[in-house]
Amino acid sequence: MNATVTARAHTNIALVKYWGKADTELMLPQTSSLSLTLDQFYTDTTVTFDDQLTADEVTVNDQLLSSEAAKKVHNFLNLVRQQASRTSFARVTSVNHVPTAAGLASSASAFAALAGAASRAAGMDLDRTALSRLARRGSGSATRSIFGGFVEWEAGHDDLSSRAVPLIEDVTWPIAVVALVLDPHHKKVSSRQGMQSSVTTSPFYPAWKQIVADDLDAIKPAIRAQDFTTLGETLETNAMRMHALTLSARPPFSYFNGDTLTAMQTVKGLRAAGLECYYTLDAGPNLKVFCQTADVSAIQERFARQFGSDNVIVAHPGPGIQFLNKA
Amino acid sequence: MNATVTARAHTNIALVKYWGKADTELMLPQTSSLSLTLDQFYTDTTVTFDDQLTADEVTVNDQLLSSEAAKKVHNFLNLVRQQASRTSFARVTSVNHVPTAAGLASSASAFAALAGAASRAAGMDLDRTALSRLARRGSGSATRSIFGGFVEWEAGHDDLSSRAVPLIEDVTWPIAVVALVLDPHHKKVSSRQGMQSSVTTSPFYPAWKQIVADDLDAIKPAIRAQDFTTLGETLETNAMRMHALTLSARPPFSYFNGDTLTAMQTVKGLRAAGLECYYTLDAGPNLKVFCQTADVSAIQERFARQFGSDNVIVAHPGPGIQFLNKA
């Protein structure tokens, strides 16, 4: 009897960034990080281990992947098989409800959903902390997508201690994220390459660790106190300091494009006009703007005028991993 | 008998940047820096001290400045009067042959020329080292414009020790700088404000001092050996690390615009196509591209196609301060 399990995981946006691995095998990060899980972007993944299969079979968005393209999934399934003492191959069907174009990490929701579905399909019953540790092995940011709301990924020092911890799962704070699609193309420098280059070549990297520690110390009380100004100033500054690590690498690189810079100016203009909002961005040009729900319409309208309404997506705090059926 | 002296000074482009003051009164920098004086951009300044005048009279590009606009010149003249034990006011006429739009520091050539003309008109006969110290009080980068070719501004620790030293004045190395005019507007954050903000708020600033020391150690032998690759990689990396200091300030800011990013990509494309060139930029969006003279035409043509030929200016190594007449 082969169990078929479907899991849904949402993506997340980091307010204090993860930028650098300490251990590439165990996927231990150089620093802790903190994110907000979002409701609009998620991945549904169904897994069945089947003795009849002669290889893992991975379908993403109705497209069967080549064994080369499915390599990361295959490696991840090997880890699950090892932990569950299973030998059979798996059928994986995954649908991303994350517009890749939005520059939101689909790998976060993808590996969180895969960790949930594959571990249960293989007969394991992991709690969410254990799931976050497993998801981490697929993609660092997936660690945080196991939980909803505000989540901290504690860096830890080994496989056991490097895991997600929910800060506030049920977010009652009326805040929103306006995601701007500024470039539908794939990034030229992957986050994996980008952070590795920053760790090994930026002379600013050692100071980054202290920045993250200080920003976590500032942002966690701000989240608990619903202090939007401190939240916003901290996340914006943290993001720009992460991007300073790309400019200071050798050779230097940047994830910005012209629209990124223009949208940043718009955020400053909105603030000057009394609409409080703050931006962040990851390994791509697409800005995500934090605001309070009372201001969403005005801010959304402003960006729709600038970049077209199709390129402006509003999201809110989202839930942690969900299991949609159990065989 | 009132001496009238005219001096010409050329602007310079920093290869290892000056970004931060240690003493705002004496204009002592946090670090040493290194530049190339350019032939295309210069300022001619004529000074006469005249007992008949009841105030300093400053004309720049045929326009009489208000006392408010002339404040920095007036303060500088006070310093000259103090050093020369003079009391009379001065007539200053200055013509900038630096397209402000090119984003090349006209204050460097302006205060270097003013230091030369005013000190001689006041009866002092300063050698070039002393002139560089005097020019420093008007504008940091003016320190380097007293000499031609490759010039180091030694940070020093007081008024006497903070001065320019020529590295190679008569440059026989066939290199050129292609200056791109990408935005004719004045910068929103002056270099004075920008560097001050970086010094006081960027947690990366302490590491910047070591970067400059290392880059000077790398670039000086490269200049002597005419090693263009080391020169180029060092100046490009140094510039991007300076700009990382703006992104990492609180609040963050940037001198880039969309064309800056596009032009950087063009430089990378030219390199990939075998045309070796490297970019730098200062407190503004306008890229300056270093290349070897054999490649100038091809590189100039490429950028003229992209930004229009009027916005592409080719410069070569230029001379130090010149006195055009002596009364």
XYZ file of C-alpha atoms in Angstrom:
654
model
C 0.000 0.000 0.000
C 1.639 3.157 -1.212
C 0.561 6.305 0.624
C -0.110 9.368 -1.512
C 0.304 12.644 0.354
C -0.321 16.181 -0.831
C 1.153 19.140 1.029
C 0.775 22.858 0.475
C 3.458 25.317 1.554
C 3.565 29.076 1.074
C 6.570 31.107 0.145
C 8.047 33.686 2.491
C 9.790 37.009 2.260
C 12.826 37.616 4.451
C 12.851 40.779 6.583
C 16.286 39.933 7.956
C 18.061 38.166 5.121
C 19.759 34.799 4.853
C 22.870 35.479 2.750
C 25.619 32.913 3.104
C 26.088 29.293 3.982
C 28.402 28.030 6.712
C 28.045 24.377 5.596
C 26.940 23.667 2.037
C 26.361 19.942 2.695
C 24.101 20.374 5.729
C 22.837 23.756 4.492
C 23.748 25.510 7.716
C 23.596 29.291 7.320
C 26.157 31.834 8.455
C 23.476 33.704 10.381
C 19.905 33.418 11.598
C 17.194 35.096 9.524
C 13.563 36.157 9.878
C 10.664 36.120 7.426
C 6.957 36.582 6.882
C 5.080 33.750 5.171
C 2.757 35.102 2.440
C -0.766 33.974 1.543
C -0.692 34.593 -2.218
C 2.155 32.349 -3.291
C 2.285 28.615 -2.630
C 3.221 25.207 -3.994
C 1.068 22.037 -3.908
C 3.112 18.866 -4.044
C 1.919 15.264 -4.152
C 4.274 12.366 -3.468
C 3.839 8.582 -3.769
C 6.622 6.075 -3.212
C 6.006 3.200 -5.633
C 7.907 -0.096 -5.869
C 6.953 -0.321 -9.543
C 8.991 2.764 -10.461
C 12.536 2.349 -11.793
C 13.458 5.984 -11.160
C 12.044 9.093 -9.481
C 9.444 10.743 -11.677
C 9.135 14.497 -11.166
C 6.440 16.616 -12.781
C 6.383 20.370 -12.150
C 3.553 22.498 -13.537
C 2.436 19.592 -15.776
C 5.904 19.167 -17.221
C 7.916 15.993 -16.677
C 11.447 17.023 -15.691
C 14.581 15.410 -17.131
C 16.723 13.580 -14.604
C 19.178 16.477 -14.878
C 16.525 19.098 -14.110
C 15.143 16.937 -11.289
C 18.545 16.406 -9.707
C 17.920 18.547 -6.627
C 14.569 16.830 -6.041
C 16.194 13.431 -6.531
C 18.914 14.246 -4.003
C 16.281 15.414 -1.568
C 14.258 12.202 -2.009
C 17.440 10.202 -1.339
C 17.685 11.972 2.001
C 14.052 11.152 2.813
C 14.564 7.511 1.784
C 17.611 7.325 4.012
C 15.772 8.801 7.012
C 12.699 6.604 6.424
C 14.673 3.484 5.502
C 12.804 3.230 2.231
C 14.230 2.096 -1.077
C 11.477 2.640 -3.624
C 11.405 5.530 -6.051
C 8.795 8.239 -5.905
C 6.290 9.950 -8.163
C 6.309 13.708 -7.418
C 3.746 16.092 -8.873
C 4.143 19.725 -8.030
C 2.216 22.832 -8.996
C 3.665 26.250 -8.241
C 1.210 29.004 -7.519
C 4.138 31.381 -7.339
C 4.590 33.561 -10.392
C 8.273 32.893 -11.029
C 8.220 36.346 -12.534
C 7.427 37.906 -9.182
C 10.914 37.050 -8.041
C 9.535 35.377 -4.972
C 11.473 32.293 -4.091
C 9.472 29.370 -5.411
C 12.198 27.079 -4.076
C 11.122 28.002 -0.523
C 7.532 26.833 -0.971
C 8.603 23.978 -3.284
C 11.018 22.326 -0.868
C 8.804 22.988 2.151
C 5.890 21.248 0.399
C 8.162 18.440 -0.816
C 9.564 17.901 2.678
C 6.032 17.583 4.067
C 4.599 15.358 1.334
C 7.642 13.125 0.865
C 8.285 12.507 4.551
C 4.652 11.525 5.216
C 4.407 9.461 2.037
C 7.528 7.622 3.190
C 5.829 6.807 6.459
C 7.483 9.346 8.746
C 5.452 11.560 11.034
C 7.697 14.547 11.640
C 6.634 17.506 13.750
C 6.983 20.927 12.185
C 10.345 21.639 13.771
C 11.716 18.415 12.294
C 10.065 19.248 8.959
C 11.784 22.639 8.936
C 15.134 20.902 9.428
C 14.371 18.521 6.578
C 13.173 21.318 4.250
C 16.411 23.161 4.993
C 18.364 20.464 3.181
C 16.484 21.249 -0.046
C 16.665 25.035 0.086
C 17.679 27.302 2.927
C 14.672 29.600 2.739
C 12.332 26.545 2.689
C 13.221 26.093 6.368
C 11.040 29.088 7.232
C 8.096 28.168 4.976
C 7.035 25.312 7.255
C 5.533 27.845 9.661
C 3.082 30.671 9.003
C 3.376 34.338 9.903
C 6.629 35.690 11.317
C 9.268 32.957 11.486
C 12.865 32.896 12.619
C 15.355 30.426 11.184
C 17.860 29.889 13.961
C 21.251 29.362 12.372
C 22.319 26.709 14.880
C 25.567 24.817 14.556
C 24.495 21.363 13.334
C 21.629 19.539 11.663
C 19.620 19.404 14.872
C 19.971 23.022 15.984
C 19.470 24.737 12.607
C 15.680 25.004 12.392
C 12.728 27.345 12.135
C 10.934 28.745 15.163
C 7.599 30.550 14.804
C 7.600 34.041 16.264
C 3.933 34.923 15.667
C 1.991 32.420 13.548
C -1.429 34.033 13.598
C -0.689 37.562 12.544
C -3.417 39.973 13.604
C -1.350 43.006 12.658
C -2.985 44.572 9.571
C 0.016 44.658 7.272
C 0.488 43.758 3.619
C 3.201 43.224 1.041
C 2.909 44.775 -2.417
C 5.043 42.659 -4.760
C 6.241 44.350 -7.958
C 7.073 42.309 -11.056
C 9.829 44.398 -12.610
C 11.624 41.776 -14.694
C 10.127 38.445 -15.746
C 13.523 36.978 -16.649
C 15.516 34.534 -14.621
C 18.259 36.009 -12.525
C 21.765 35.883 -14.001
C 23.483 35.130 -10.718
C 21.624 32.528 -8.642
C 21.250 33.254 -4.944
C 23.400 30.185 -4.315
C 26.279 31.583 -6.408
C 25.664 35.122 -5.205
C 25.855 34.376 -1.504
C 28.850 32.107 -1.963
C 30.686 34.873 -3.814
C 29.797 37.362 -1.068
C 31.015 35.057 1.705
C 34.340 34.322 0.040
C 35.208 37.659 -1.603
C 33.472 40.572 0.148
C 35.636 42.202 2.813
C 32.365 43.449 4.330
C 31.068 39.941 5.031
C 32.373 39.674 8.627
C 30.468 42.856 9.554
C 27.289 41.408 7.991
C 27.029 38.827 10.764
C 26.868 41.553 13.401
C 24.332 43.480 11.320
C 22.016 40.465 11.264
C 22.373 39.957 15.019
C 21.567 43.635 15.661
C 18.646 43.664 13.210
C 17.103 40.557 14.789
C 17.422 42.213 18.192
C 15.612 45.272 16.826
C 12.929 43.636 14.693
C 11.608 40.950 17.032
C 10.425 43.407 19.719
C 9.076 45.653 16.916
C 6.978 42.762 15.582
C 5.634 41.966 19.031
C 4.856 45.642 19.671
C 3.445 46.160 16.142
C 5.887 49.049 15.703
C 5.656 49.491 11.936
C 8.302 52.210 11.627
C 11.010 50.150 13.334
C 9.953 47.068 11.373
C 10.143 48.964 8.094
C 13.382 50.829 8.697
C 15.062 47.646 9.861
C 13.950 45.486 6.927
C 14.835 48.152 4.344
C 18.276 48.775 5.814
C 18.925 45.048 6.170
C 18.038 44.408 2.523
C 20.292 47.182 1.253
C 23.178 45.929 3.354
C 22.702 42.464 1.851
C 22.860 44.036 -1.603
C 25.978 45.962 -0.559
C 27.544 42.510 -0.196
C 26.959 41.864 -3.908
C 28.490 45.198 -4.970
C 31.501 44.543 -2.765
C 32.180 41.033 -4.076
C 35.016 40.373 -6.517
C 33.945 40.562 -9.268
C 31.137 42.885 -8.197
C 27.564 42.121 -9.230
C 24.101 43.556 -8.644
C 20.536 42.292 -8.771
C 19.148 45.785 -9.429
C 17.792 47.023 -12.718
C 16.622 50.504 -13.689
C 13.047 49.824 -12.565
C 14.328 48.645 -9.188
C 15.949 52.048 -8.640
C 12.870 53.887 -9.904
C 10.566 51.874 -7.632
C 12.834 52.624 -4.644
C 12.448 56.335 -5.406
C 8.675 55.870 -5.567
C 8.716 54.292 -2.096
C 10.636 57.287 -0.777
C 8.148 59.608 -2.475
C 5.198 57.724 -0.954
C 6.769 58.030 2.482
C 7.352 61.750 1.975
C 3.651 62.010 1.061
C 2.669 60.375 4.350
C 2.066 56.824 3.057
C 4.421 54.834 5.229
C 5.978 51.919 3.336
C 9.363 50.201 3.071
C 10.990 48.015 0.448
C 13.013 44.853 0.405
C 14.379 42.671 -2.388
C 16.234 39.387 -2.741
C 18.368 37.854 -5.476
C 16.478 39.603 -8.254
C 15.247 43.042 -9.306
C 11.666 42.780 -8.030
C 10.836 45.043 -5.111
C 8.455 43.973 -2.350
C 6.898 46.857 -0.456
C 5.681 46.481 3.125
C 2.783 48.671 4.205
C -0.185 48.810 6.542
C -3.472 47.547 5.097
C -5.105 50.974 5.425
C -2.620 52.240 2.835
C -2.633 49.273 0.450
C -5.051 50.680 -2.137
C -3.259 53.989 -2.531
C 0.151 52.306 -2.764
C -1.082 49.615 -5.147
C -2.621 52.274 -7.374
C 0.567 54.303 -7.449
C 2.638 51.322 -8.589
C -0.027 50.125 -11.033
C 0.224 53.531 -12.711
C 3.977 53.165 -12.885
C 4.401 49.520 -13.886
C 0.937 48.321 -14.987
C -1.647 46.677 -12.721
C -0.694 43.158 -13.867
C 2.725 43.709 -12.345
C 1.485 44.613 -8.875
C 0.416 41.758 -6.569
C -0.842 42.300 -3.028
C -0.157 39.620 -0.411
C -0.862 39.251 3.288
C 0.530 37.080 6.076
C 0.016 33.423 5.188
C -0.247 30.052 6.974
C 2.286 27.303 7.553
C 2.383 23.922 5.848
C -0.959 22.194 5.273
C -1.695 18.591 4.380
C -4.507 18.501 1.868
C -5.250 14.777 2.024
C -3.855 11.703 3.631
C -4.049 8.261 2.136
C 50.717 97.059 -7.349
C 48.161 94.261 -7.362
C 49.367 91.040 -8.970
C 46.911 89.286 -11.271
C 47.574 85.569 -11.595
C 45.826 83.003 -13.768
C 46.155 79.290 -13.033
C 44.823 76.280 -14.900
C 44.127 72.991 -13.115
C 42.688 69.788 -14.530
C 40.199 67.548 -12.865
C 41.061 63.987 -11.840
C 39.330 60.661 -11.575
C 39.978 58.533 -8.499
C 41.039 54.917 -9.058
C 41.187 54.302 -5.321
C 38.444 56.462 -3.870
C 38.432 59.137 -1.198
C 35.212 58.503 0.741
C 35.145 59.963 4.225
C 36.682 62.780 6.221
C 38.548 62.314 9.475
C 38.625 66.072 10.187
C 36.068 68.308 8.504
C 37.836 71.532 9.526
C 41.279 70.623 8.184
C 39.780 68.355 5.483
C 41.855 65.383 6.538
C 40.584 62.189 4.914
C 39.974 58.838 6.590
C 42.229 57.135 4.032
C 44.720 57.859 1.303
C 43.462 57.809 -2.308
C 44.895 57.660 -5.829
C 43.817 59.327 -9.047
C 44.617 60.068 -12.668
C 44.541 63.709 -13.768
C 42.651 64.094 -17.082
C 43.471 66.331 -20.041
C 39.937 67.167 -21.225
C 38.487 68.827 -18.172
C 39.977 71.895 -16.508
C 39.324 75.206 -14.798
C 41.040 78.542 -15.515
C 40.968 80.914 -12.585
C 42.264 84.487 -12.351
C 42.727 86.240 -9.020
C 43.591 89.813 -8.099
C 43.701 91.168 -4.560
C 42.509 94.758 -4.707
C 42.429 97.327 -1.859
C 39.595 99.131 -3.631
C 37.201 96.211 -3.213
C 34.785 96.163 -0.266
C 34.053 92.452 -0.613
C 35.292 89.435 -2.551
C 33.891 89.412 -6.072
C 33.513 85.976 -7.589
C 32.524 85.333 -11.200
C 32.146 81.757 -12.445
C 31.423 81.080 -16.122
C 30.634 84.798 -16.658
C 28.131 84.828 -13.819
C 28.677 86.965 -10.708
C 27.938 84.790 -7.686
C 25.879 85.976 -4.725
C 27.780 86.116 -1.449
C 25.854 83.015 -0.391
C 26.878 81.058 -3.505
C 30.458 82.304 -3.161
C 30.700 81.313 0.488
C 33.130 78.416 -0.011
C 35.359 80.611 -2.202
C 35.200 83.411 0.344
C 36.202 81.033 3.170
C 39.063 79.749 1.065
C 40.258 83.292 0.325
C 40.180 84.033 4.070
C 42.583 81.137 4.548
C 44.899 82.512 1.833
C 44.751 86.009 3.342
C 45.601 84.570 6.730
C 48.580 82.603 5.382
C 49.814 85.573 3.290
C 49.057 88.195 5.962
C 46.922 90.105 3.478
C 43.730 91.977 4.268
C 42.375 93.147 0.918
C 39.494 91.516 -0.870
C 39.923 89.689 -4.163
C 38.431 89.620 -7.631
C 38.115 85.996 -8.786
C 37.166 85.038 -12.330
C 36.817 81.373 -13.067
C 35.872 79.432 -16.189
C 35.113 75.735 -15.931
C 35.957 73.617 -18.943
C 34.381 70.695 -17.168
C 30.932 69.782 -18.381
C 29.161 69.645 -15.013
C 26.917 67.139 -16.709
C 29.800 64.702 -17.102
C 29.748 64.133 -13.386
C 33.413 64.883 -13.171
C 34.264 66.800 -10.060
C 34.614 70.413 -11.147
C 35.356 71.276 -7.519
C 38.675 69.412 -7.863
C 39.935 71.541 -10.741
C 38.222 74.670 -9.368
C 39.879 74.650 -5.953
C 43.236 73.511 -7.344
C 43.228 76.449 -9.772
C 42.021 78.829 -7.049
C 44.741 77.667 -4.667
C 47.388 78.340 -7.305
C 46.075 81.695 -8.515
C 45.086 83.091 -5.102
C 48.281 82.122 -3.295
C 50.493 83.661 -5.992
C 48.311 86.750 -6.329
C 48.630 87.180 -2.558
C 52.399 87.127 -2.870
C 53.146 83.583 -1.700
C 55.370 81.289 -3.706
C 54.271 77.810 -2.637
C 55.786 74.666 -4.084
C 53.366 72.086 -5.463
C 53.317 70.021 -2.284
C 52.317 73.095 -0.294
C 49.783 74.002 -2.993
C 48.207 70.542 -2.694
C 47.818 71.053 1.057
C 46.212 74.441 0.463
C 43.885 73.104 -2.276
C 42.818 70.341 0.131
C 41.177 72.944 2.380
C 38.821 73.901 -0.462
C 37.884 70.432 -1.662
C 39.444 67.080 -0.818
C 39.820 65.879 -4.389
C 41.455 69.204 -5.348
C 44.505 68.036 -3.403
C 45.314 65.588 -6.200
C 44.663 67.998 -9.098
C 47.833 69.976 -8.362
C 49.881 67.218 -9.988
C 49.514 65.556 -13.388
C 49.242 61.876 -14.208
C 48.923 59.315 -11.424
C 48.773 61.026 -8.028
C 48.428 59.740 -4.501
C 46.861 61.838 -1.774
C 48.507 60.671 1.396
C 45.939 60.838 4.191
C 48.423 62.030 6.786
C 47.417 63.016 10.284
C 47.620 66.810 10.255
C 47.707 69.793 7.920
C 51.360 69.235 7.066
C 51.277 65.510 6.354
C 48.018 65.373 4.369
C 49.189 66.177 0.842
C 49.491 64.917 -2.728
C 52.510 63.016 -4.016
C 52.987 62.376 -7.728
C 53.391 58.705 -8.613
C 54.008 59.095 -12.361
C 53.509 62.598 -13.744
C 54.436 62.017 -17.369
C 52.301 59.068 -18.281
C 53.662 57.209 -21.313
C 51.254 54.325 -20.832
C 48.733 54.485 -23.722
C 45.510 54.490 -21.708
C 42.323 56.510 -21.937
C 39.138 57.251 -20.032
C 35.785 57.218 -21.811
C 33.434 59.412 -19.768
C 29.710 58.776 -20.214
C 27.168 61.505 -19.553
C 24.187 59.511 -18.294
C 22.350 62.152 -16.308
C 22.820 65.897 -16.709
C 21.117 66.691 -13.388
C 22.784 67.618 -10.163
C 23.227 64.821 -7.688
C 20.614 64.591 -4.932
C 23.093 63.611 -2.233
C 26.310 65.650 -2.373
C 29.548 63.732 -1.976
C 30.081 65.687 1.236
C 26.775 64.487 2.719
C 27.171 61.024 1.216
C 30.582 60.299 2.652
C 29.616 61.725 6.022
C 26.562 59.462 6.151
C 28.718 56.447 5.191
C 31.309 57.187 7.855
C 28.771 57.602 10.635
C 26.121 54.986 9.754
C 27.585 52.185 7.611
C 28.726 49.183 9.678
C 30.976 48.347 6.715
C 32.998 51.557 7.044
C 35.767 50.160 9.283
C 36.500 47.456 6.672
C 36.683 50.128 3.944
C 39.916 51.505 5.428
C 41.626 48.146 5.007
C 40.223 47.825 1.465
C 41.829 51.128 0.491
C 45.163 50.116 2.023
C 45.099 46.804 0.135
C 44.014 48.415 -3.141
C 46.796 51.017 -2.947
C 49.284 48.202 -2.340
C 47.976 46.433 -5.452
C 47.502 49.364 -7.820
C 50.772 51.246 -7.363
C 52.968 48.364 -8.593
C 50.415 47.733 -11.378
C 50.759 51.345 -12.544
C 54.551 51.120 -12.491
C 54.464 47.812 -14.387
C 51.726 48.994 -16.801
C 49.669 45.953 -15.806
C 46.291 47.001 -17.186
C 44.316 44.012 -15.914
C 45.338 44.532 -12.287
C 44.793 48.278 -12.636
C 41.310 47.729 -14.056
C 40.145 45.020 -11.693
C 41.367 47.008 -8.713
C 39.735 50.296 -9.727
C 36.409 48.643 -10.599
C 36.261 46.659 -7.375
C 37.285 49.692 -5.331
C 34.545 51.832 -6.884
C 31.852 49.236 -6.244
C 32.947 48.857 -2.633
C 32.681 52.618 -2.205
C 29.143 52.447 -3.576
C 28.395 49.543 -1.229
C 29.023 52.102 1.533
C 26.100 54.180 0.243
C 23.713 51.207 0.098
C 24.712 50.209 3.614
C 24.198 53.648 5.149
C 21.128 54.418 7.272
C 19.041 55.517 5.496
C 20.456 53.754 2.421
C 21.070 55.751 -0.762
C 22.531 55.152 -4.195
C 24.098 57.244 -6.958
C 23.145 54.711 -9.660
C 20.409 55.167 -12.208
C 19.092 52.700 -14.785
C 21.613 53.808 -17.419
C 24.439 53.302 -14.920
C 23.452 49.648 -14.570
C 23.013 49.250 -18.340
C 26.415 50.805 -19.029
C 28.020 48.466 -16.475
C 26.544 45.514 -18.387
C 27.944 46.966 -21.610
C 31.417 47.091 -20.058
C 31.101 43.426 -19.079
C 29.932 42.615 -22.608
C 32.876 44.500 -24.135
C 35.277 42.565 -21.914
C 33.641 39.272 -22.901
C 34.159 40.322 -26.531
C 37.880 40.846 -25.909
C 37.855 44.636 -25.496
C 39.403 45.019 -22.077
C 37.890 47.914 -20.140
C 36.826 48.690 -16.571
C 34.436 51.186 -15.030
C 34.455 53.514 -12.082
C 32.011 56.134 -10.833
C 31.834 58.719 -8.088
C 28.995 60.548 -6.351
C 26.799 60.502 -9.448
C 25.426 58.121 -12.078
C 27.985 58.803 -14.818
C 30.313 55.921 -15.596
C 33.939 56.466 -16.552
C 35.484 53.610 -18.499
C 39.226 52.937 -18.464
C 40.713 51.315 -21.553
C 43.876 51.093 -23.609
C 44.171 53.597 -26.461
C 44.193 50.820 -29.075
C 40.603 50.003 -28.048
C 39.266 53.539 -27.618
C 37.518 53.857 -30.988
C 35.635 50.582 -30.701
C 34.576 51.296 -27.131
C 33.622 54.898 -27.878
C 31.536 53.748 -30.845
C 29.745 51.124 -28.776
C 28.717 53.685 -26.140
C 27.859 56.342 -28.742
C 25.383 53.856 -30.242
C 23.911 53.290 -26.785
C 23.798 56.806 -25.350
C 24.435 59.172 -28.282
C 27.835 60.461 -29.357
C 27.375 63.792 -27.536
C 27.299 61.871 -24.279
C 30.624 60.105 -24.790
C 33.800 62.065 -24.047
C 37.302 60.611 -24.416
C 40.045 61.850 -22.098
C 43.697 61.000 -21.593
C 46.215 61.569 -18.807
C 46.563 65.288 -18.160
C 49.097 67.703 -16.661
C 49.382 69.299 -13.245
C 48.712 72.925 -12.381
C 49.910 75.528 -14.874
C 50.361 79.268 -14.442
C 49.207 81.006 -17.607
C 50.609 84.430 -16.826
C 52.309 86.246 -14.038
C 51.965 89.911 -13.351
